[in-house]
Amino acid sequence: MAANSAVSLLDIRLRQFGVGTSNHELSLKKWRSRLLWFDGDQASAPRRFSCCADMLSPMRLSVAGFENSEERRFDQKTTAHGAGIKTSSSAMPFASPKSRFVSKQEKFYPRCTPRLTGPQSRDTPPKRDTGIANEKDWGIDLLNENVNESGSNEDGSTWFRESGQDLGENGYRCRWTRMGGRSNDGSSEWTETWWEKSDWTGYKELGVEKSGKNGEGDSWWETWQEVLHQDEWSNLARIERSAQKQAKSGTENAGWYEKWWEKYDAKGWTEKGAHKYGRLNEQSWWEKWGEHYDGRGSVLKWTDKWAETELGTKWGDKWEEKFFGGIGSRQGETWHVSPNSDRWSRTWGEEHFGNGKVHKYGKSTTGESWDIVVDEETYYEAEPHYGWADVVGDSTQLLSIQPQERLPGVYPSLEFGPSPPPEPDQPQ
């Protein structure tokens, strides 16, 4: 918090709460996939805007190898006794391959001399399945003075950079920097905006938005935000992070979109989730997952993935688990629909009683079924592997944002919205 003469309403003492980070990770299975994906795995470090004619590195297509893909679900290692049915489900393609290509800019950049007056370029598309980056990965460096400048390079490409400050009521202040570049023929361009926001209530925000296109017609857009505020009902400090990413091919009917979010408070309450979509010609796929920890030992996790082709084939897999105090349940379904609408599915479930006994049951549309009680230990993660203490440690730039100085006798106005809706027992 800023060192003001008047104490901010958000007097956040960022103590290292004993949230605890578990060293155990749920066993992950690999997704066997034949779908093709965009690969934006380019060097993420900022580079000077160079004199190379090809300013923007194109997005590449690659085959997603199943050896690099992972499944966000626990490992169902047990086999139903009696029926001989393994309860683990078949995987679906949601891979994130590594690039085997070198961009044109990376190939020719060493031959060029950067113009030191231009802004540093972030001229590559976002990478798939990389979640929410930490603030240090962005390298946000806002200018302290108002700037409005532009220039050109030897190849005819142009660049610009501008910065400023916006003020508003209740001590609102937004400092921002915007920059970008464009090729001589206009086929390639990029823009990136950085900002930090604050007000007298203790609200702080750090953010980035970037977009671009290249000569092949590929285009992309990405935004990232990190927010510190005081929860209006619990009065606890809360940090929220989010990211949205999308890319589209200029030569094929292909593209992808991802939305990620994380929320943490100082008592250990944590919520995480993601929505993903992708398409490559005749194939499309979706993925949604969520995690919720109440900070008192209760945990809910779920995943839902499905895919389809234009020929009418569809398949999917979903599961959910709820636990508290060693007692809980797991359940899921794997399904497949053929082009002629024939449907196959297998459902399964587990009831954990907390006494070393687990009730396992399931059935399929082909006549398989099982219903047994086995001796088995119950394992689940009651706390997130990345929690409040971790996000505080990774948010030093956010926490160091200085709000406007508040004059003595001037107080921030507070507005409280309606009561929050009750949280559902399971995701929609």
Coordinates of C-alpha atoms in Angstrom, one line a residue:
M1 CA 0.0 0.0 0.0
A2 CA 1.2 3.5 -0.6
A3 CA 2.6 5.5 2.3
N4 CA 0.0 8.2 2.5
S5 CA -0.8 10.4 5.4
A6 CA -4.3 9.0 5.5
V7 CA -4.6 5.2 5.8
S8 CA -6.3 3.5 2.8
L9 CA -9.5 1.7 3.4
L10 CA -7.8 -1.4 2.1
D11 CA -5.2 -1.9 4.9
I12 CA -3.8 -5.1 3.5
R13 CA -1.1 -6.7 5.5
L14 CA 0.0 -9.3 3.2
R15 CA 1.0 -11.9 5.7
Q16 CA 2.1 -15.3 4.6
F17 CA -1.0 -17.2 5.5
G18 CA -0.5 -20.9 6.1
V19 CA -2.4 -21.8 3.0
G20 CA 0.1 -24.6 2.3
T21 CA 1.0 -25.9 -1.0
S22 CA 0.8 -29.6 -1.5
N23 CA 3.7 -31.3 -3.1
H24 CA 1.4 -34.0 -4.4
E25 CA 0.0 -33.6 -7.9
L26 CA -2.9 -35.8 -9.1
S27 CA -1.6 -38.2 -11.6
L28 CA -2.2 -37.0 -15.1
K29 CA -2.9 -39.1 -18.1
K30 CA -1.7 -38.3 -21.6
W31 CA -4.3 -37.5 -24.2
R32 CA -3.8 -39.5 -27.4
S33 CA -4.5 -37.1 -30.2
R34 CA -4.4 -36.9 -34.0
L35 CA -5.8 -33.4 -34.3
L36 CA -3.7 -30.6 -35.6
W37 CA -3.1 -27.4 -33.6
F38 CA -1.7 -24.0 -34.0
D39 CA 1.7 -23.6 -32.6
G40 CA 2.7 -20.2 -31.4
D41 CA 5.7 -21.4 -29.5
Q42 CA 8.0 -18.6 -30.4
A43 CA 10.6 -16.9 -28.3
S44 CA 8.7 -14.7 -25.8
A45 CA 11.4 -12.3 -24.9
P46 CA 11.0 -8.8 -26.2
R47 CA 13.1 -7.8 -29.2
R48 CA 13.9 -4.5 -30.8
F49 CA 11.9 -3.5 -33.8
S50 CA 14.4 -4.5 -36.5
C51 CA 15.0 -3.5 -40.1
C52 CA 13.9 -6.9 -41.3
A53 CA 11.2 -6.7 -44.0
D54 CA 9.4 -9.7 -42.4
M55 CA 8.4 -8.0 -39.1
L56 CA 6.0 -10.6 -37.9
S57 CA 6.7 -14.3 -37.5
P58 CA 3.9 -16.5 -38.9
M59 CA 1.9 -19.0 -37.0
R60 CA 2.8 -22.6 -37.8
L61 CA 0.8 -25.8 -37.9
S62 CA 2.1 -29.0 -36.4
V63 CA 0.8 -32.4 -35.4
A64 CA 0.0 -32.7 -31.7
G65 CA 2.0 -35.7 -30.5
F66 CA 0.3 -37.6 -27.8
E67 CA 3.5 -38.0 -25.9
N68 CA 3.4 -34.2 -25.1
S69 CA -0.2 -33.8 -24.2
E70 CA -1.7 -34.2 -20.8
E71 CA -5.0 -34.9 -19.3
R72 CA -6.5 -32.7 -16.4
R73 CA -7.9 -35.6 -14.4
F74 CA -7.0 -37.9 -11.7
D75 CA -5.6 -41.3 -12.6
Q76 CA -8.2 -44.1 -12.4
K77 CA -5.9 -46.9 -11.7
T78 CA -8.4 -49.4 -10.3
T79 CA -10.2 -52.0 -12.2
A80 CA -13.7 -53.0 -11.4
H81 CA -13.6 -56.5 -9.9
G82 CA -15.9 -59.1 -11.3
A83 CA -16.7 -57.4 -14.5
G84 CA -13.1 -56.7 -15.6
I85 CA -14.0 -53.2 -16.6
K86 CA -11.2 -50.6 -16.3
T87 CA -12.8 -47.4 -15.1
S88 CA -10.3 -45.0 -16.8
S89 CA -11.8 -43.4 -19.8
S90 CA -10.4 -42.9 -23.3
A91 CA -8.7 -39.7 -23.9
M92 CA -9.5 -36.8 -26.2
P93 CA -7.3 -34.5 -28.1
F94 CA -6.4 -31.3 -26.3
A95 CA -2.6 -31.2 -26.9
S96 CA -0.1 -28.4 -26.8
P97 CA 2.9 -29.3 -29.0
K98 CA 6.3 -27.7 -29.0
S99 CA 7.3 -25.9 -32.1
R100 CA 9.9 -27.4 -34.4
F101 CA 10.1 -24.3 -36.6
V102 CA 12.2 -21.2 -36.5
S103 CA 10.4 -18.0 -37.4
K104 CA 11.6 -15.9 -40.3
Q105 CA 12.4 -13.0 -38.0
E106 CA 14.5 -15.3 -35.7
K107 CA 16.3 -16.6 -38.8
F108 CA 17.3 -13.2 -40.3
Y109 CA 17.3 -11.0 -37.2
P110 CA 21.1 -11.4 -36.5
R111 CA 21.8 -9.9 -39.9
C112 CA 19.9 -6.7 -39.1
T113 CA 20.8 -3.8 -36.9
P114 CA 18.0 -2.8 -34.5
R115 CA 16.9 0.9 -34.4
L116 CA 17.3 1.8 -30.7
T117 CA 14.7 4.6 -31.0
G118 CA 11.8 2.1 -31.7
P119 CA 9.8 0.2 -29.1
Q120 CA 10.5 -3.4 -28.2
S121 CA 8.4 -5.6 -30.4
R122 CA 6.2 -8.5 -29.1
D123 CA 5.4 -9.6 -32.6
T124 CA 4.5 -13.3 -32.1
P125 CA 1.1 -14.9 -31.6
P126 CA 0.2 -16.3 -28.1
K127 CA 1.0 -19.9 -27.2
R128 CA -1.7 -22.4 -26.6
D129 CA -2.3 -24.1 -23.2
T130 CA 0.1 -21.9 -21.3
G131 CA -2.3 -20.6 -18.7
I132 CA -1.9 -17.3 -17.0
A133 CA 1.6 -15.8 -17.2
N134 CA 3.2 -14.1 -14.2
E135 CA 3.7 -10.4 -14.3
K136 CA 7.5 -10.6 -14.6
D137 CA 7.0 -12.5 -17.9
W138 CA 5.4 -9.5 -19.5
G139 CA 8.2 -7.0 -18.6
I140 CA 5.7 -4.1 -18.2
D141 CA 7.7 -0.8 -17.9
L142 CA 5.4 2.2 -18.0
L143 CA 6.9 5.6 -18.9
N144 CA 6.8 8.3 -16.3
E145 CA 6.1 11.1 -18.8
N146 CA 3.7 11.7 -21.6
V147 CA 5.2 10.5 -24.9
N148 CA 3.9 10.7 -28.5
E149 CA 6.5 9.7 -31.0
S150 CA 6.8 7.7 -34.2
G151 CA 9.4 6.7 -36.7
S152 CA 10.4 4.6 -39.7
N153 CA 13.0 2.0 -40.4
E154 CA 15.2 1.6 -43.4
D155 CA 12.9 -1.0 -45.0
G156 CA 9.9 1.4 -44.9
S157 CA 8.2 -0.1 -41.9
T158 CA 7.0 2.3 -39.2
W159 CA 6.6 2.3 -35.5
F160 CA 4.9 4.4 -32.8
R161 CA 4.9 4.8 -29.1
E162 CA 2.7 6.9 -26.8
S163 CA 2.0 7.1 -23.1
G164 CA -0.2 9.1 -20.8
Q165 CA -2.3 9.3 -17.7
D166 CA -6.1 9.3 -17.2
L167 CA -7.6 10.7 -14.0
G168 CA -11.1 10.2 -12.6
E169 CA -13.3 10.3 -9.5
N170 CA -12.5 8.7 -6.2
G171 CA -8.8 9.0 -6.8
Y172 CA -8.9 6.9 -10.0
R173 CA -5.7 7.0 -12.0
C174 CA -4.7 5.0 -15.1
R175 CA -1.1 5.2 -16.4
W176 CA -0.7 3.6 -19.8
T177 CA 1.7 3.0 -22.6
R178 CA 0.8 2.0 -26.2
M179 CA 3.2 1.0 -28.9
G180 CA 3.1 -0.8 -32.3
G181 CA 4.6 -1.3 -35.7
R182 CA 3.5 -1.8 -39.3
S183 CA 5.2 -3.1 -42.4
N184 CA 5.7 -1.0 -45.5
D185 CA 2.9 -2.6 -47.4
G186 CA 0.6 -2.9 -44.4
S187 CA 0.3 -6.7 -44.5
S188 CA 2.0 -7.1 -41.1
E189 CA 1.3 -5.1 -38.0
W190 CA 1.3 -5.3 -34.2
T191 CA 0.1 -3.3 -31.2
E192 CA 0.6 -3.7 -27.5
T193 CA -0.8 -1.7 -24.6
W194 CA 0.3 -1.7 -21.0
W195 CA -1.6 -0.1 -18.1
E196 CA -1.8 0.2 -14.3
K197 CA -4.9 1.4 -12.5
S198 CA -5.5 2.4 -8.9
D199 CA -8.0 4.4 -6.7
W200 CA -8.4 5.4 -3.1
T201 CA -10.3 2.2 -2.1
G202 CA -7.1 0.3 -2.5
Y203 CA -8.0 -1.1 -5.9
K204 CA -5.0 -1.9 -8.1
E205 CA -4.8 -3.4 -11.6
L206 CA -2.0 -4.3 -14.0
G207 CA -2.8 -5.3 -17.5
V208 CA -1.7 -5.9 -21.1
E209 CA -3.5 -6.2 -24.4
K210 CA -1.7 -7.1 -27.7
S211 CA -2.8 -8.0 -31.2
G212 CA -1.3 -8.4 -34.6
K213 CA -1.3 -10.0 -38.0
N214 CA 1.3 -11.1 -40.5
G215 CA 1.8 -11.4 -44.3
E216 CA 0.3 -14.8 -44.4
G217 CA -3.0 -13.5 -43.1
D218 CA -2.7 -15.0 -39.6
S219 CA -4.0 -12.8 -36.8
W220 CA -4.1 -13.0 -33.1
W221 CA -5.2 -11.2 -29.9
E222 CA -4.3 -11.6 -26.3
T223 CA -5.1 -9.8 -23.0
W224 CA -3.9 -10.3 -19.4
Q225 CA -5.0 -8.8 -16.2
E226 CA -4.0 -8.9 -12.5
V227 CA -6.2 -7.2 -9.9
L228 CA -5.9 -6.5 -6.2
H229 CA -9.1 -5.4 -4.3
Q230 CA -10.9 -5.8 -1.1
D231 CA -13.8 -8.2 -1.2
E232 CA -16.9 -6.2 -0.3
W233 CA -18.5 -8.9 1.7
S234 CA -15.7 -10.6 3.5
N235 CA -13.4 -7.5 3.7
L236 CA -10.5 -9.8 2.8
A237 CA -7.8 -8.9 0.3
R238 CA -8.3 -10.7 -3.0
I239 CA -6.0 -11.1 -6.0
E240 CA -7.5 -12.1 -9.3
R241 CA -5.7 -13.0 -12.5
S242 CA -7.1 -13.7 -15.9
A243 CA -6.0 -14.1 -19.5
Q244 CA -7.8 -14.5 -22.9
K245 CA -6.0 -15.6 -26.1
Q246 CA -7.0 -16.3 -29.6
A247 CA -5.4 -16.9 -33.0
K248 CA -6.8 -17.5 -36.5
S249 CA -5.1 -18.8 -39.6
G250 CA -5.2 -16.8 -42.8
T251 CA -4.8 -19.8 -45.1
E252 CA -7.1 -22.5 -43.4
N253 CA -10.4 -22.7 -41.6
A254 CA -8.5 -23.0 -38.3
G255 CA -8.2 -21.1 -35.1
W256 CA -8.4 -21.3 -31.3
Y257 CA -9.6 -19.4 -28.2
E258 CA -8.8 -19.7 -24.5
K259 CA -10.0 -18.0 -21.4
W260 CA -8.3 -18.6 -18.1
W261 CA -9.0 -17.2 -14.6
E262 CA -7.7 -17.5 -11.0
K263 CA -9.0 -16.0 -7.8
Y264 CA -7.4 -16.0 -4.4
D265 CA -8.2 -14.5 -1.0
A266 CA -6.2 -14.2 2.2
K267 CA -8.0 -17.0 4.0
G268 CA -7.2 -19.6 1.4
W269 CA -10.3 -19.5 -0.7
T270 CA -9.3 -20.2 -4.3
E271 CA -11.1 -20.6 -7.6
K272 CA -9.5 -21.6 -10.9
G273 CA -10.9 -22.4 -14.3
A274 CA -10.6 -22.3 -18.1
H275 CA -12.7 -22.4 -21.3
K276 CA -11.0 -23.5 -24.5
Y277 CA -12.1 -23.9 -28.1
G278 CA -10.3 -24.9 -31.3
R279 CA -11.0 -25.7 -34.9
L280 CA -8.9 -27.1 -37.8
N281 CA -10.8 -27.5 -41.0
E282 CA -13.5 -30.3 -40.4
Q283 CA -12.5 -30.9 -36.7
S284 CA -13.6 -28.8 -33.7
W285 CA -13.0 -29.4 -29.9
W286 CA -13.9 -27.8 -26.6
E287 CA -12.7 -28.0 -23.1
K288 CA -13.9 -26.6 -19.7
W289 CA -12.6 -27.2 -16.3
G290 CA -12.8 -25.7 -12.8
E291 CA -11.4 -26.0 -9.3
H292 CA -12.9 -24.5 -6.1
Y293 CA -11.3 -24.6 -2.6
D294 CA -13.2 -23.0 0.2
G295 CA -10.1 -22.6 2.4
R296 CA -11.6 -24.9 5.1
G297 CA -11.0 -28.3 3.5
S298 CA -13.8 -28.5 1.0
V299 CA -12.8 -29.0 -2.7
L300 CA -14.7 -29.3 -5.9
K301 CA -13.0 -30.2 -9.3
W302 CA -14.6 -30.9 -12.6
T303 CA -13.6 -31.3 -16.3
D304 CA -15.7 -31.6 -19.5
K305 CA -14.1 -32.2 -22.9
W306 CA -15.7 -33.0 -26.2
A307 CA -15.0 -32.9 -29.9
E308 CA -16.7 -33.4 -33.2
T309 CA -16.2 -33.6 -37.0
E310 CA -18.2 -32.3 -39.8
L311 CA -19.1 -35.9 -40.7
G312 CA -21.1 -36.1 -37.5
T313 CA -18.8 -38.1 -35.3
K314 CA -18.7 -36.8 -31.7
W315 CA -16.9 -38.0 -28.6
G316 CA -16.3 -36.7 -25.1
D317 CA -15.3 -37.3 -21.5
K318 CA -16.2 -35.6 -18.2
W319 CA -15.7 -36.1 -14.5
E320 CA -16.3 -34.5 -11.2
E321 CA -15.1 -34.9 -7.6
K322 CA -16.2 -33.4 -4.3
F323 CA -14.5 -34.0 -1.0
F324 CA -14.5 -32.7 2.5
G325 CA -12.9 -34.3 5.6
G326 CA -11.9 -37.4 3.8
I327 CA -15.5 -38.1 2.6
G328 CA -16.6 -37.5 -0.9
S329 CA -17.4 -38.8 -4.3
R330 CA -16.2 -39.1 -7.9
Q331 CA -18.2 -39.7 -11.0
G332 CA -17.8 -39.4 -14.7
E333 CA -18.8 -40.5 -18.2
T334 CA -17.1 -41.3 -21.5
W335 CA -19.3 -41.2 -24.6
H336 CA -19.2 -41.5 -28.4
V337 CA -21.7 -40.8 -31.2
S338 CA -21.3 -42.1 -34.7
P339 CA -22.3 -40.3 -37.9
N340 CA -25.5 -42.4 -38.0
S341 CA -26.3 -41.3 -34.4
D342 CA -25.4 -44.6 -32.7
R343 CA -24.5 -43.7 -29.2
W344 CA -22.1 -45.5 -26.8
S345 CA -21.4 -44.4 -23.2
R346 CA -19.9 -45.7 -20.0
T347 CA -20.7 -44.1 -16.7
W348 CA -18.9 -44.7 -13.4
G349 CA -18.9 -43.5 -9.9
E350 CA -17.1 -43.8 -6.5
E351 CA -18.3 -43.1 -3.0
H352 CA -15.6 -42.6 -0.4
F353 CA -16.8 -43.1 3.2
G354 CA -13.7 -42.0 5.0
N355 CA -13.1 -45.3 6.7
G356 CA -11.0 -47.1 4.1
K357 CA -14.0 -48.4 2.2
V358 CA -14.9 -47.2 -1.4
H359 CA -18.1 -48.1 -3.2
K360 CA -17.4 -48.3 -7.0
Y361 CA -20.2 -48.7 -9.6
G362 CA -20.8 -48.2 -13.3
K363 CA -22.4 -49.4 -16.4
S364 CA -22.2 -49.0 -20.2
T365 CA -24.6 -49.1 -23.1
T366 CA -23.1 -52.4 -24.2
G367 CA -24.2 -54.2 -21.1
E368 CA -21.1 -53.8 -18.9
S369 CA -21.8 -53.2 -15.2
W370 CA -20.2 -53.3 -11.8
D371 CA -21.1 -52.5 -8.2
I372 CA -18.6 -53.4 -5.6
V373 CA -17.1 -52.2 -2.3
V374 CA -13.3 -52.3 -2.0
D375 CA -10.7 -51.5 0.7
E376 CA -8.9 -48.4 -0.7
E377 CA -7.3 -45.3 0.7
T378 CA -8.8 -42.0 -0.4
Y379 CA -6.6 -39.3 -1.8
Y380 CA -7.5 -35.8 -3.0
E381 CA -6.0 -32.3 -2.8
A382 CA -7.7 -30.3 -0.1
E383 CA -5.6 -27.3 -0.9
P384 CA -4.4 -25.8 -4.2
H385 CA -0.8 -26.5 -5.3
Y386 CA -0.6 -22.7 -6.0
G387 CA -2.3 -20.5 -3.5
W388 CA -2.5 -17.2 -1.7
A389 CA 1.1 -17.1 -0.6
D390 CA 2.4 -18.0 -4.1
V391 CA 0.3 -15.4 -5.9
V392 CA 1.4 -12.6 -3.4
G393 CA 5.0 -13.5 -4.0
D394 CA 4.5 -13.3 -7.8
S395 CA 2.6 -10.0 -7.7
T396 CA 5.2 -7.6 -6.5
Q397 CA 4.7 -5.1 -9.3
L398 CA 0.9 -5.1 -8.8
L399 CA 1.3 -4.5 -5.0
S400 CA 3.8 -1.7 -5.6
I401 CA 1.4 0.5 -7.6
Q402 CA 1.2 3.9 -6.0
P403 CA -2.3 5.5 -5.9
Q404 CA -2.8 9.3 -6.1
E405 CA -2.1 11.1 -2.9
R406 CA -5.3 11.8 -1.0
L407 CA -5.7 15.2 0.7
P408 CA -6.6 15.3 4.4
G409 CA -10.3 15.1 4.9
V410 CA -11.1 13.6 1.5
Y411 CA -12.5 10.1 1.8
P412 CA -13.3 7.5 -1.0
S413 CA -16.9 6.8 -1.7
L414 CA -17.9 3.1 -1.4
E415 CA -20.6 1.4 -3.4
F416 CA -21.8 -2.0 -2.5
G417 CA -23.7 -4.1 -5.0
P418 CA -26.4 -6.7 -4.4
S419 CA -25.7 -9.8 -2.4
P420 CA -23.7 -12.3 -4.3
P421 CA -25.7 -15.3 -5.6
P422 CA -25.3 -18.6 -3.8
E423 CA -22.6 -20.8 -5.3
P424 CA -23.9 -23.9 -7.1
D425 CA -23.0 -27.3 -5.8
Q426 CA -21.8 -28.4 -9.3
P427 CA -20.8 -26.5 -12.5
Q428 CA -23.3 -25.8 -15.2

